[in-house]
Amino acid sequence: MTSSIITVATMKGGSGKSTLASCLAVHWHLGGRRATIIDTDPQRSIVRLAARERALGGVTVVEDATEEAWKAAKRHANGFGPVIIDTPGFRSQSTLACLFMTDFVLVPVKPSPFDVDRMVDTLNLLTNGVSGRRPLFRCVLTQTTRDSVIAKHVRAELTEAGFPVLKSEMTNRVIYAEAALWGATPSLIERTGAAARDIAAIADEVEDILNVSRAVVA
Ligand SMILES: Nc1ncnc2c1ncn2[C@@H]1O[C@H](COP(=O)(O)OP(=O)(O)OP(=O)(O)O)[C@@H](O)[C@H]1O
Ligand SMILES: [Mg+2]
């Protein structure tokens, strides 16, 4: 997955897109890959995070909220490391263009019926294809309480509806917001802690899926 483009997207606001995008980028960066984040959200969450003390550990952050953001992603996918695109929590031409060319889409979902209903639009868009192309995607449960009934229920509901869900979850933990205060992620604060392990597991699953898809194409 050396230079894969991964887009984090859902039209449901506040579901954990920017948190997931920054955590994955820092994780891969710490692992020696040159990760880049393209911040396509006019709210500039990632740009503002990177302006804080820990500066996301030195991950390259590119700000581009225009409809040309996908071109910036392509330019940075130069063989050195993964490119992660953070998108706004609403439908935009910029996001659609990114979904059209990305290698993989991660759709964060909070385990509540309100959130699931709101992001079904995104999933339908992905399963029906964007301009005729159906990008590879997975949902990922965020802000979950381990082994809660609602998380299990939402996982089952999504799977049944034909929306694949990653096995790993981004459990609800206060360290995400605390780390963000310093412009960091859990992997920078406590490398072997529970949150950093959650992120590592998500990253490994994404890599495995990308490696399999590449092998199939080859
Ligand atoms: N696993 C988690 N545990 C605890 N808090 C979390 C977790 N993931 C995200 N959060 C918190 O939830 C809030 C929303 O997260 P975030 O900003 O990443 O969502 P978003 O989808 O990018 O929102 P927007 O649509 O506004 O861009 C933040 O305060 C963040 O710290
Ligand atoms: Mg965001």
PDB file of C-alpha atoms and ligand atoms in Angstrom:
ATOM      1  CA  MET A   1       0.000   0.000   0.000  1.00  0.00           C
ATOM      2  CA  THR A   2       3.063   2.230  -0.293  1.00  0.00           C
ATOM      3  CA  SER A   3       1.297   5.052  -2.053  1.00  0.00           C
ATOM      4  CA  SER A   4      -2.382   4.233  -1.856  1.00  0.00           C
ATOM      5  CA  ILE A   5      -4.941   7.016  -1.621  1.00  0.00           C
ATOM      6  CA  ILE A   6      -7.405   6.474   1.229  1.00  0.00           C
ATOM      7  CA  THR A   7     -10.426   8.758   1.531  1.00  0.00           C
ATOM      8  CA  VAL A   8     -12.231   9.100   4.856  1.00  0.00           C
ATOM      9  CA  ALA A   9     -15.783  10.102   4.036  1.00  0.00           C
ATOM     10  CA  THR A  10     -19.334  10.223   5.253  1.00  0.00           C
ATOM     11  CA  MET A  11     -21.919  12.918   4.917  1.00  0.00           C
ATOM     12  CA  LYS A  12     -22.719  12.557   8.593  1.00  0.00           C
ATOM     13  CA  GLY A  13     -20.909  15.286  10.529  1.00  0.00           C
ATOM     14  CA  GLY A  14     -18.969  14.549  13.708  1.00  0.00           C
ATOM     15  CA  SER A  15     -18.607  10.824  13.081  1.00  0.00           C
ATOM     16  CA  GLY A  16     -14.843  10.826  13.590  1.00  0.00           C
ATOM     17  CA  LYS A  17     -13.462  11.396  10.072  1.00  0.00           C
ATOM     18  CA  SER A  18     -10.744  13.882  11.002  1.00  0.00           C
ATOM     19  CA  THR A  19      -9.758  11.895  14.093  1.00  0.00           C
ATOM     20  CA  LEU A  20      -9.461   8.678  12.089  1.00  0.00           C
ATOM     21  CA  ALA A  21      -7.598  10.376   9.209  1.00  0.00           C
ATOM     22  CA  SER A  22      -5.056  11.994  11.536  1.00  0.00           C
ATOM     23  CA  CYS A  23      -4.573   8.839  13.631  1.00  0.00           C
ATOM     24  CA  LEU A  24      -3.947   6.632  10.596  1.00  0.00           C
ATOM     25  CA  ALA A  25      -1.520   9.121   9.059  1.00  0.00           C
ATOM     26  CA  VAL A  26       0.487   9.422  12.289  1.00  0.00           C
ATOM     27  CA  HIS A  27       0.498   5.641  12.745  1.00  0.00           C
ATOM     28  CA  TRP A  28       1.948   5.047   9.287  1.00  0.00           C
ATOM     29  CA  HIS A  29       4.358   7.964   9.679  1.00  0.00           C
ATOM     30  CA  LEU A  30       5.719   6.474  12.914  1.00  0.00           C
ATOM     31  CA  GLY A  31       6.123   3.202  11.050  1.00  0.00           C
ATOM     32  CA  GLY A  32       8.511   4.920   8.633  1.00  0.00           C
ATOM     33  CA  ARG A  33       6.133   5.731   5.799  1.00  0.00           C
ATOM     34  CA  ARG A  34       5.854   9.257   4.502  1.00  0.00           C
ATOM     35  CA  ALA A  35       2.155   9.789   5.129  1.00  0.00           C
ATOM     36  CA  THR A  36       0.396  12.844   3.723  1.00  0.00           C
ATOM     37  CA  ILE A  37      -3.016  14.198   4.677  1.00  0.00           C
ATOM     38  CA  ILE A  38      -5.016  16.254   2.205  1.00  0.00           C
ATOM     39  CA  ASP A  39      -7.443  18.398   4.226  1.00  0.00           C
ATOM     40  CA  THR A  40     -10.369  19.088   1.900  1.00  0.00           C
ATOM     41  CA  ASP A  41     -12.699  20.342   4.646  1.00  0.00           C
ATOM     42  CA  PRO A  42     -13.295  24.123   4.613  1.00  0.00           C
ATOM     43  CA  GLN A  43     -13.421  23.829   8.443  1.00  0.00           C
ATOM     44  CA  ARG A  44      -9.670  23.001   8.231  1.00  0.00           C
ATOM     45  CA  SER A  45      -9.754  20.627  11.230  1.00  0.00           C
ATOM     46  CA  ILE A  46      -6.531  18.834  10.320  1.00  0.00           C
ATOM     47  CA  VAL A  47      -4.679  21.994   9.308  1.00  0.00           C
ATOM     48  CA  ARG A  48      -5.581  23.508  12.662  1.00  0.00           C
ATOM     49  CA  LEU A  49      -4.547  20.340  14.498  1.00  0.00           C
ATOM     50  CA  ALA A  50      -1.174  20.391  12.762  1.00  0.00           C
ATOM     51  CA  ALA A  51      -0.676  24.024  13.847  1.00  0.00           C
ATOM     52  CA  ARG A  52      -0.610  22.894  17.499  1.00  0.00           C
ATOM     53  CA  GLU A  53       2.500  21.964  19.494  1.00  0.00           C
ATOM     54  CA  ARG A  54       3.054  18.355  18.381  1.00  0.00           C
ATOM     55  CA  ALA A  55       2.205  19.116  14.721  1.00  0.00           C
ATOM     56  CA  LEU A  56       0.919  15.563  14.169  1.00  0.00           C
ATOM     57  CA  GLY A  57       4.461  14.300  14.618  1.00  0.00           C
ATOM     58  CA  GLY A  58       5.598  15.850  11.356  1.00  0.00           C
ATOM     59  CA  VAL A  59       3.019  14.337   8.992  1.00  0.00           C
ATOM     60  CA  THR A  60       2.763  16.440   5.826  1.00  0.00           C
ATOM     61  CA  VAL A  61      -0.583  18.253   5.689  1.00  0.00           C
ATOM     62  CA  VAL A  62      -1.827  19.812   2.474  1.00  0.00           C
ATOM     63  CA  GLU A  63      -4.788  22.182   2.548  1.00  0.00           C
ATOM     64  CA  ASP A  64      -7.053  22.059  -0.502  1.00  0.00           C
ATOM     65  CA  ALA A  65     -10.825  22.498  -0.195  1.00  0.00           C
ATOM     66  CA  THR A  66     -11.300  23.119  -3.922  1.00  0.00           C
ATOM     67  CA  GLU A  67     -12.774  20.767  -6.502  1.00  0.00           C
ATOM     68  CA  GLU A  68      -9.176  20.093  -7.588  1.00  0.00           C
ATOM     69  CA  ALA A  69      -8.250  18.485  -4.255  1.00  0.00           C
ATOM     70  CA  TRP A  70      -8.107  15.047  -5.909  1.00  0.00           C
ATOM     71  CA  LYS A  71      -5.258  16.326  -8.100  1.00  0.00           C
ATOM     72  CA  ALA A  72      -3.268  17.293  -4.984  1.00  0.00           C
ATOM     73  CA  ALA A  73      -3.823  13.745  -3.699  1.00  0.00           C
ATOM     74  CA  LYS A  74      -2.561  12.252  -6.969  1.00  0.00           C
ATOM     75  CA  ARG A  75       0.507  14.506  -6.911  1.00  0.00           C
ATOM     76  CA  HIS A  76       1.421  13.330  -3.406  1.00  0.00           C
ATOM     77  CA  ALA A  77       0.816   9.656  -4.160  1.00  0.00           C
ATOM     78  CA  ASN A  78       4.344   9.461  -5.517  1.00  0.00           C
ATOM     79  CA  GLY A  79       5.409   6.092  -4.214  1.00  0.00           C
ATOM     80  CA  PHE A  80       6.738   7.111  -0.794  1.00  0.00           C
ATOM     81  CA  GLY A  81       3.747   6.675   1.470  1.00  0.00           C
ATOM     82  CA  PRO A  82      -0.014   6.638   1.889  1.00  0.00           C
ATOM     83  CA  VAL A  83      -2.127   9.703   1.124  1.00  0.00           C
ATOM     84  CA  ILE A  84      -5.151  10.180   3.371  1.00  0.00           C
ATOM     85  CA  ILE A  85      -7.938  12.531   2.333  1.00  0.00           C
ATOM     86  CA  ASP A  86     -10.113  14.070   5.047  1.00  0.00           C
ATOM     87  CA  THR A  87     -13.468  15.277   3.708  1.00  0.00           C
ATOM     88  CA  PRO A  88     -16.196  17.593   5.035  1.00  0.00           C
ATOM     89  CA  GLY A  89     -19.362  16.263   6.713  1.00  0.00           C
ATOM     90  CA  PHE A  90     -21.586  17.275   3.809  1.00  0.00           C
ATOM     91  CA  ARG A  91     -21.981  16.403   0.156  1.00  0.00           C
ATOM     92  CA  SER A  92     -19.526  18.320  -2.018  1.00  0.00           C
ATOM     93  CA  GLN A  93     -18.152  18.178  -5.546  1.00  0.00           C
ATOM     94  CA  SER A  94     -14.676  17.985  -4.036  1.00  0.00           C
ATOM     95  CA  THR A  95     -15.563  14.789  -2.131  1.00  0.00           C
ATOM     96  CA  LEU A  96     -17.280  13.227  -5.146  1.00  0.00           C
ATOM     97  CA  ALA A  97     -14.170  13.834  -7.255  1.00  0.00           C
ATOM     98  CA  CYS A  98     -11.988  12.260  -4.537  1.00  0.00           C
ATOM     99  CA  LEU A  99     -14.296   9.224  -4.294  1.00  0.00           C
ATOM    100  CA  PHE A 100     -14.016   8.781  -8.044  1.00  0.00           C
ATOM    101  CA  MET A 101     -10.228   8.348  -8.020  1.00  0.00           C
ATOM    102  CA  THR A 102      -9.408   6.997  -4.565  1.00  0.00           C
ATOM    103  CA  ASP A 103      -8.023   3.490  -3.929  1.00  0.00           C
ATOM    104  CA  PHE A 104     -10.039   2.964  -0.774  1.00  0.00           C
ATOM    105  CA  VAL A 105     -12.812   4.635   1.217  1.00  0.00           C
ATOM    106  CA  LEU A 106     -13.223   4.416   4.978  1.00  0.00           C
ATOM    107  CA  VAL A 107     -16.682   5.340   6.281  1.00  0.00           C
ATOM    108  CA  PRO A 108     -16.673   5.996  10.034  1.00  0.00           C
ATOM    109  CA  VAL A 109     -19.981   5.177  11.698  1.00  0.00           C
ATOM    110  CA  LYS A 110     -21.043   5.914  15.252  1.00  0.00           C
ATOM    111  CA  PRO A 111     -23.195   3.070  16.571  1.00  0.00           C
ATOM    112  CA  SER A 112     -26.530   4.856  16.857  1.00  0.00           C
ATOM    113  CA  PRO A 113     -29.592   4.511  14.611  1.00  0.00           C
ATOM    114  CA  PHE A 114     -29.510   8.268  13.907  1.00  0.00           C
ATOM    115  CA  ASP A 115     -25.981   8.073  12.601  1.00  0.00           C
ATOM    116  CA  VAL A 116     -26.610   4.939  10.574  1.00  0.00           C
ATOM    117  CA  ASP A 117     -29.661   6.445   8.852  1.00  0.00           C
ATOM    118  CA  ARG A 118     -27.751   9.606   8.000  1.00  0.00           C
ATOM    119  CA  MET A 119     -24.779   7.853   6.456  1.00  0.00           C
ATOM    120  CA  VAL A 120     -26.734   5.377   4.362  1.00  0.00           C
ATOM    121  CA  ASP A 121     -26.698   8.066   1.640  1.00  0.00           C
ATOM    122  CA  THR A 122     -22.922   7.880   1.541  1.00  0.00           C
ATOM    123  CA  LEU A 123     -22.980   4.111   1.410  1.00  0.00           C
ATOM    124  CA  ASN A 124     -25.558   4.030  -1.358  1.00  0.00           C
ATOM    125  CA  LEU A 125     -23.412   6.416  -3.326  1.00  0.00           C
ATOM    126  CA  LEU A 126     -20.448   4.082  -2.864  1.00  0.00           C
ATOM    127  CA  THR A 127     -22.302   0.881  -3.663  1.00  0.00           C
ATOM    128  CA  ASN A 128     -24.081   2.369  -6.676  1.00  0.00           C
ATOM    129  CA  GLY A 129     -20.821   3.810  -7.938  1.00  0.00           C
ATOM    130  CA  VAL A 130     -19.509   7.319  -8.399  1.00  0.00           C
ATOM    131  CA  SER A 131     -19.649   8.285 -12.094  1.00  0.00           C
ATOM    132  CA  GLY A 132     -19.807   4.595 -12.951  1.00  0.00           C
ATOM    133  CA  ARG A 133     -16.973   3.534 -10.643  1.00  0.00           C
ATOM    134  CA  ARG A 134     -17.568   1.611  -7.431  1.00  0.00           C
ATOM    135  CA  PRO A 135     -14.682   2.328  -5.064  1.00  0.00           C
ATOM    136  CA  LEU A 136     -13.416  -0.260  -2.601  1.00  0.00           C
ATOM    137  CA  PHE A 137     -14.787   0.678   0.811  1.00  0.00           C
ATOM    138  CA  ARG A 138     -15.303  -0.436   4.382  1.00  0.00           C
ATOM    139  CA  CYS A 139     -17.307   1.013   7.257  1.00  0.00           C
ATOM    140  CA  VAL A 140     -15.513   1.345  10.587  1.00  0.00           C
ATOM    141  CA  LEU A 141     -17.341   1.637  13.888  1.00  0.00           C
ATOM    142  CA  THR A 142     -16.172   4.621  15.938  1.00  0.00           C
ATOM    143  CA  GLN A 143     -16.728   5.834  19.479  1.00  0.00           C
ATOM    144  CA  THR A 144     -17.980   2.390  20.462  1.00  0.00           C
ATOM    145  CA  THR A 145     -18.228   0.829  23.877  1.00  0.00           C
ATOM    146  CA  ARG A 146     -16.600  -2.582  23.562  1.00  0.00           C
ATOM    147  CA  ASP A 147     -19.119  -5.430  23.366  1.00  0.00           C
ATOM    148  CA  SER A 148     -22.117  -3.085  23.640  1.00  0.00           C
ATOM    149  CA  VAL A 149     -25.424  -4.368  22.302  1.00  0.00           C
ATOM    150  CA  ILE A 150     -25.895  -1.335  20.061  1.00  0.00           C
ATOM    151  CA  ALA A 151     -22.469  -1.729  18.396  1.00  0.00           C
ATOM    152  CA  LYS A 152     -23.169  -5.413  17.682  1.00  0.00           C
ATOM    153  CA  HIS A 153     -26.602  -4.528  16.361  1.00  0.00           C
ATOM    154  CA  VAL A 154     -25.332  -1.781  14.049  1.00  0.00           C
ATOM    155  CA  ARG A 155     -22.535  -4.055  12.809  1.00  0.00           C
ATOM    156  CA  ALA A 156     -25.058  -6.780  11.989  1.00  0.00           C
ATOM    157  CA  GLU A 157     -27.449  -4.301  10.338  1.00  0.00           C
ATOM    158  CA  LEU A 158     -24.731  -2.841   8.110  1.00  0.00           C
ATOM    159  CA  THR A 159     -23.346  -6.246   7.145  1.00  0.00           C
ATOM    160  CA  GLU A 160     -26.829  -7.529   6.313  1.00  0.00           C
ATOM    161  CA  ALA A 161     -27.471  -4.463   4.144  1.00  0.00           C
ATOM    162  CA  GLY A 162     -24.334  -5.335   2.144  1.00  0.00           C
ATOM    163  CA  PHE A 163     -22.052  -2.702   3.671  1.00  0.00           C
ATOM    164  CA  PRO A 164     -18.852  -4.416   4.835  1.00  0.00           C
ATOM    165  CA  VAL A 165     -17.515  -3.390   8.257  1.00  0.00           C
ATOM    166  CA  LEU A 166     -13.917  -3.650   9.499  1.00  0.00           C
ATOM    167  CA  LYS A 167     -13.425  -6.100  12.357  1.00  0.00           C
ATOM    168  CA  SER A 168     -11.437  -3.515  14.335  1.00  0.00           C
ATOM    169  CA  GLU A 169     -13.225  -0.634  16.006  1.00  0.00           C
ATOM    170  CA  MET A 170     -12.201   2.805  17.186  1.00  0.00           C
ATOM    171  CA  THR A 171     -13.358   2.456  20.773  1.00  0.00           C
ATOM    172  CA  ASN A 172     -14.566   5.555  22.622  1.00  0.00           C
ATOM    173  CA  ARG A 173     -11.602   6.920  24.581  1.00  0.00           C
ATOM    174  CA  VAL A 174     -10.862  10.326  26.035  1.00  0.00           C
ATOM    175  CA  ILE A 175      -7.224  10.172  24.867  1.00  0.00           C
ATOM    176  CA  TYR A 176      -8.283  11.165  21.315  1.00  0.00           C
ATOM    177  CA  ALA A 177      -9.496  14.602  22.409  1.00  0.00           C
ATOM    178  CA  GLU A 178      -6.691  14.976  24.951  1.00  0.00           C
ATOM    179  CA  ALA A 179      -4.030  14.197  22.368  1.00  0.00           C
ATOM    180  CA  ALA A 180      -5.679  16.626  19.931  1.00  0.00           C
ATOM    181  CA  LEU A 181      -5.171  19.442  22.440  1.00  0.00           C
ATOM    182  CA  TRP A 182      -1.451  19.152  21.655  1.00  0.00           C
ATOM    183  CA  GLY A 183      -1.878  18.461  17.969  1.00  0.00           C
ATOM    184  CA  ALA A 184      -1.096  14.809  18.607  1.00  0.00           C
ATOM    185  CA  THR A 185      -2.805  11.428  18.318  1.00  0.00           C
ATOM    186  CA  PRO A 186      -2.733   8.517  20.803  1.00  0.00           C
ATOM    187  CA  SER A 187       0.130   6.857  18.887  1.00  0.00           C
ATOM    188  CA  LEU A 188       2.338   9.879  19.636  1.00  0.00           C
ATOM    189  CA  ILE A 189       1.355  10.094  23.297  1.00  0.00           C
ATOM    190  CA  GLU A 190       1.230   6.437  24.313  1.00  0.00           C
ATOM    191  CA  ARG A 191       2.561   4.241  21.518  1.00  0.00           C
ATOM    192  CA  THR A 192       1.550   0.939  23.110  1.00  0.00           C
ATOM    193  CA  GLY A 193      -1.688   2.139  24.731  1.00  0.00           C
ATOM    194  CA  ALA A 194      -5.131   0.761  24.000  1.00  0.00           C
ATOM    195  CA  ALA A 195      -6.149   3.543  21.573  1.00  0.00           C
ATOM    196  CA  ALA A 196      -2.871   3.280  19.632  1.00  0.00           C
ATOM    197  CA  ARG A 197      -3.491  -0.471  19.354  1.00  0.00           C
ATOM    198  CA  ASP A 198      -7.020   0.148  18.021  1.00  0.00           C
ATOM    199  CA  ILE A 199      -5.552   2.405  15.340  1.00  0.00           C
ATOM    200  CA  ALA A 200      -2.806  -0.097  14.501  1.00  0.00           C
ATOM    201  CA  ALA A 201      -5.419  -2.824  14.063  1.00  0.00           C
ATOM    202  CA  ILE A 202      -7.518  -0.634  11.749  1.00  0.00           C
ATOM    203  CA  ALA A 203      -4.406   0.321   9.747  1.00  0.00           C
ATOM    204  CA  ASP A 204      -3.361  -3.334   9.395  1.00  0.00           C
ATOM    205  CA  GLU A 205      -6.818  -4.358   8.215  1.00  0.00           C
ATOM    206  CA  VAL A 206      -6.855  -1.573   5.619  1.00  0.00           C
ATOM    207  CA  GLU A 207      -3.392  -2.597   4.404  1.00  0.00           C
ATOM    208  CA  ASP A 208      -4.413  -6.241   4.103  1.00  0.00           C
ATOM    209  CA  ILE A 209      -7.476  -5.327   2.057  1.00  0.00           C
ATOM    210  CA  LEU A 210      -5.437  -3.059  -0.219  1.00  0.00           C
ATOM    211  CA  ASN A 211      -2.763  -5.729  -0.688  1.00  0.00           C
ATOM    212  CA  VAL A 212      -5.373  -8.343  -1.611  1.00  0.00           C
ATOM    213  CA  SER A 213      -7.089  -5.980  -4.055  1.00  0.00           C
ATOM    214  CA  ARG A 214      -3.741  -5.174  -5.655  1.00  0.00           C
ATOM    215  CA  ALA A 215      -2.918  -8.868  -6.020  1.00  0.00           C
ATOM    216  CA  VAL A 216      -6.299  -9.454  -7.692  1.00  0.00           C
ATOM    217  CA  VAL A 217      -5.732  -6.582 -10.161  1.00  0.00           C
ATOM    218  CA  ALA A 218      -2.204  -7.848 -10.912  1.00  0.00           C
TER     219      ALA A 218
HETATM  220  N1  LIG B   1     -12.840   7.021  19.207  1.00  0.00           N
HETATM  221  C1  LIG B   1     -13.157   8.188  19.793  1.00  0.00           C
HETATM  222  N2  LIG B   1     -13.284   8.279  21.143  1.00  0.00           N
HETATM  223  C2  LIG B   1     -13.629   9.444  21.734  1.00  0.00           C
HETATM  224  N3  LIG B   1     -13.851  10.584  21.074  1.00  0.00           N
HETATM  225  C3  LIG B   1     -13.732  10.565  19.733  1.00  0.00           C
HETATM  226  C4  LIG B   1     -13.378   9.387  19.016  1.00  0.00           C
HETATM  227  N4  LIG B   1     -13.359   9.681  17.679  1.00  0.00           N
HETATM  228  C5  LIG B   1     -13.685  10.980  17.596  1.00  0.00           C
HETATM  229  N5  LIG B   1     -13.912  11.531  18.811  1.00  0.00           N
HETATM  230  C6  LIG B   1     -14.324  12.905  19.122  1.00  0.00           C
HETATM  231  O1  LIG B   1     -15.541  13.171  18.418  1.00  0.00           O
HETATM  232  C7  LIG B   1     -15.563  14.513  17.950  1.00  0.00           C
HETATM  233  C8  LIG B   1     -15.821  14.528  16.440  1.00  0.00           C
HETATM  234  O2  LIG B   1     -14.726  13.904  15.798  1.00  0.00           O
HETATM  235  P1  LIG B   1     -14.163  14.434  14.402  1.00  0.00           P
HETATM  236  O3  LIG B   1     -13.935  15.900  14.427  1.00  0.00           O
HETATM  237  O4  LIG B   1     -13.028  13.549  14.052  1.00  0.00           O
HETATM  238  O5  LIG B   1     -15.419  14.120  13.446  1.00  0.00           O
HETATM  239  P2  LIG B   1     -15.617  14.535  11.908  1.00  0.00           P
HETATM  240  O6  LIG B   1     -16.391  13.439  11.272  1.00  0.00           O
HETATM  241  O7  LIG B   1     -14.302  14.888  11.310  1.00  0.00           O
HETATM  242  O8  LIG B   1     -16.515  15.864  12.053  1.00  0.00           O
HETATM  243  P3  LIG B   1     -16.883  16.882  10.857  1.00  0.00           P
HETATM  244  O9  LIG B   1     -17.973  16.222  10.060  1.00  0.00           O
HETATM  245  O10 LIG B   1     -17.348  18.107  11.605  1.00  0.00           O
HETATM  246  O11 LIG B   1     -15.644  17.107  10.059  1.00  0.00           O
HETATM  247  C9  LIG B   1     -14.221  15.119  18.359  1.00  0.00           C
HETATM  248  O12 LIG B   1     -14.427  15.855  19.531  1.00  0.00           O
HETATM  249  C10 LIG B   1     -13.327  13.924  18.617  1.00  0.00           C
HETATM  250  O13 LIG B   1     -12.331  14.192  19.593  1.00  0.00           O
HETATM  251 MG    MG B   2     -13.721  16.582  10.291  1.00  0.00          MG
END
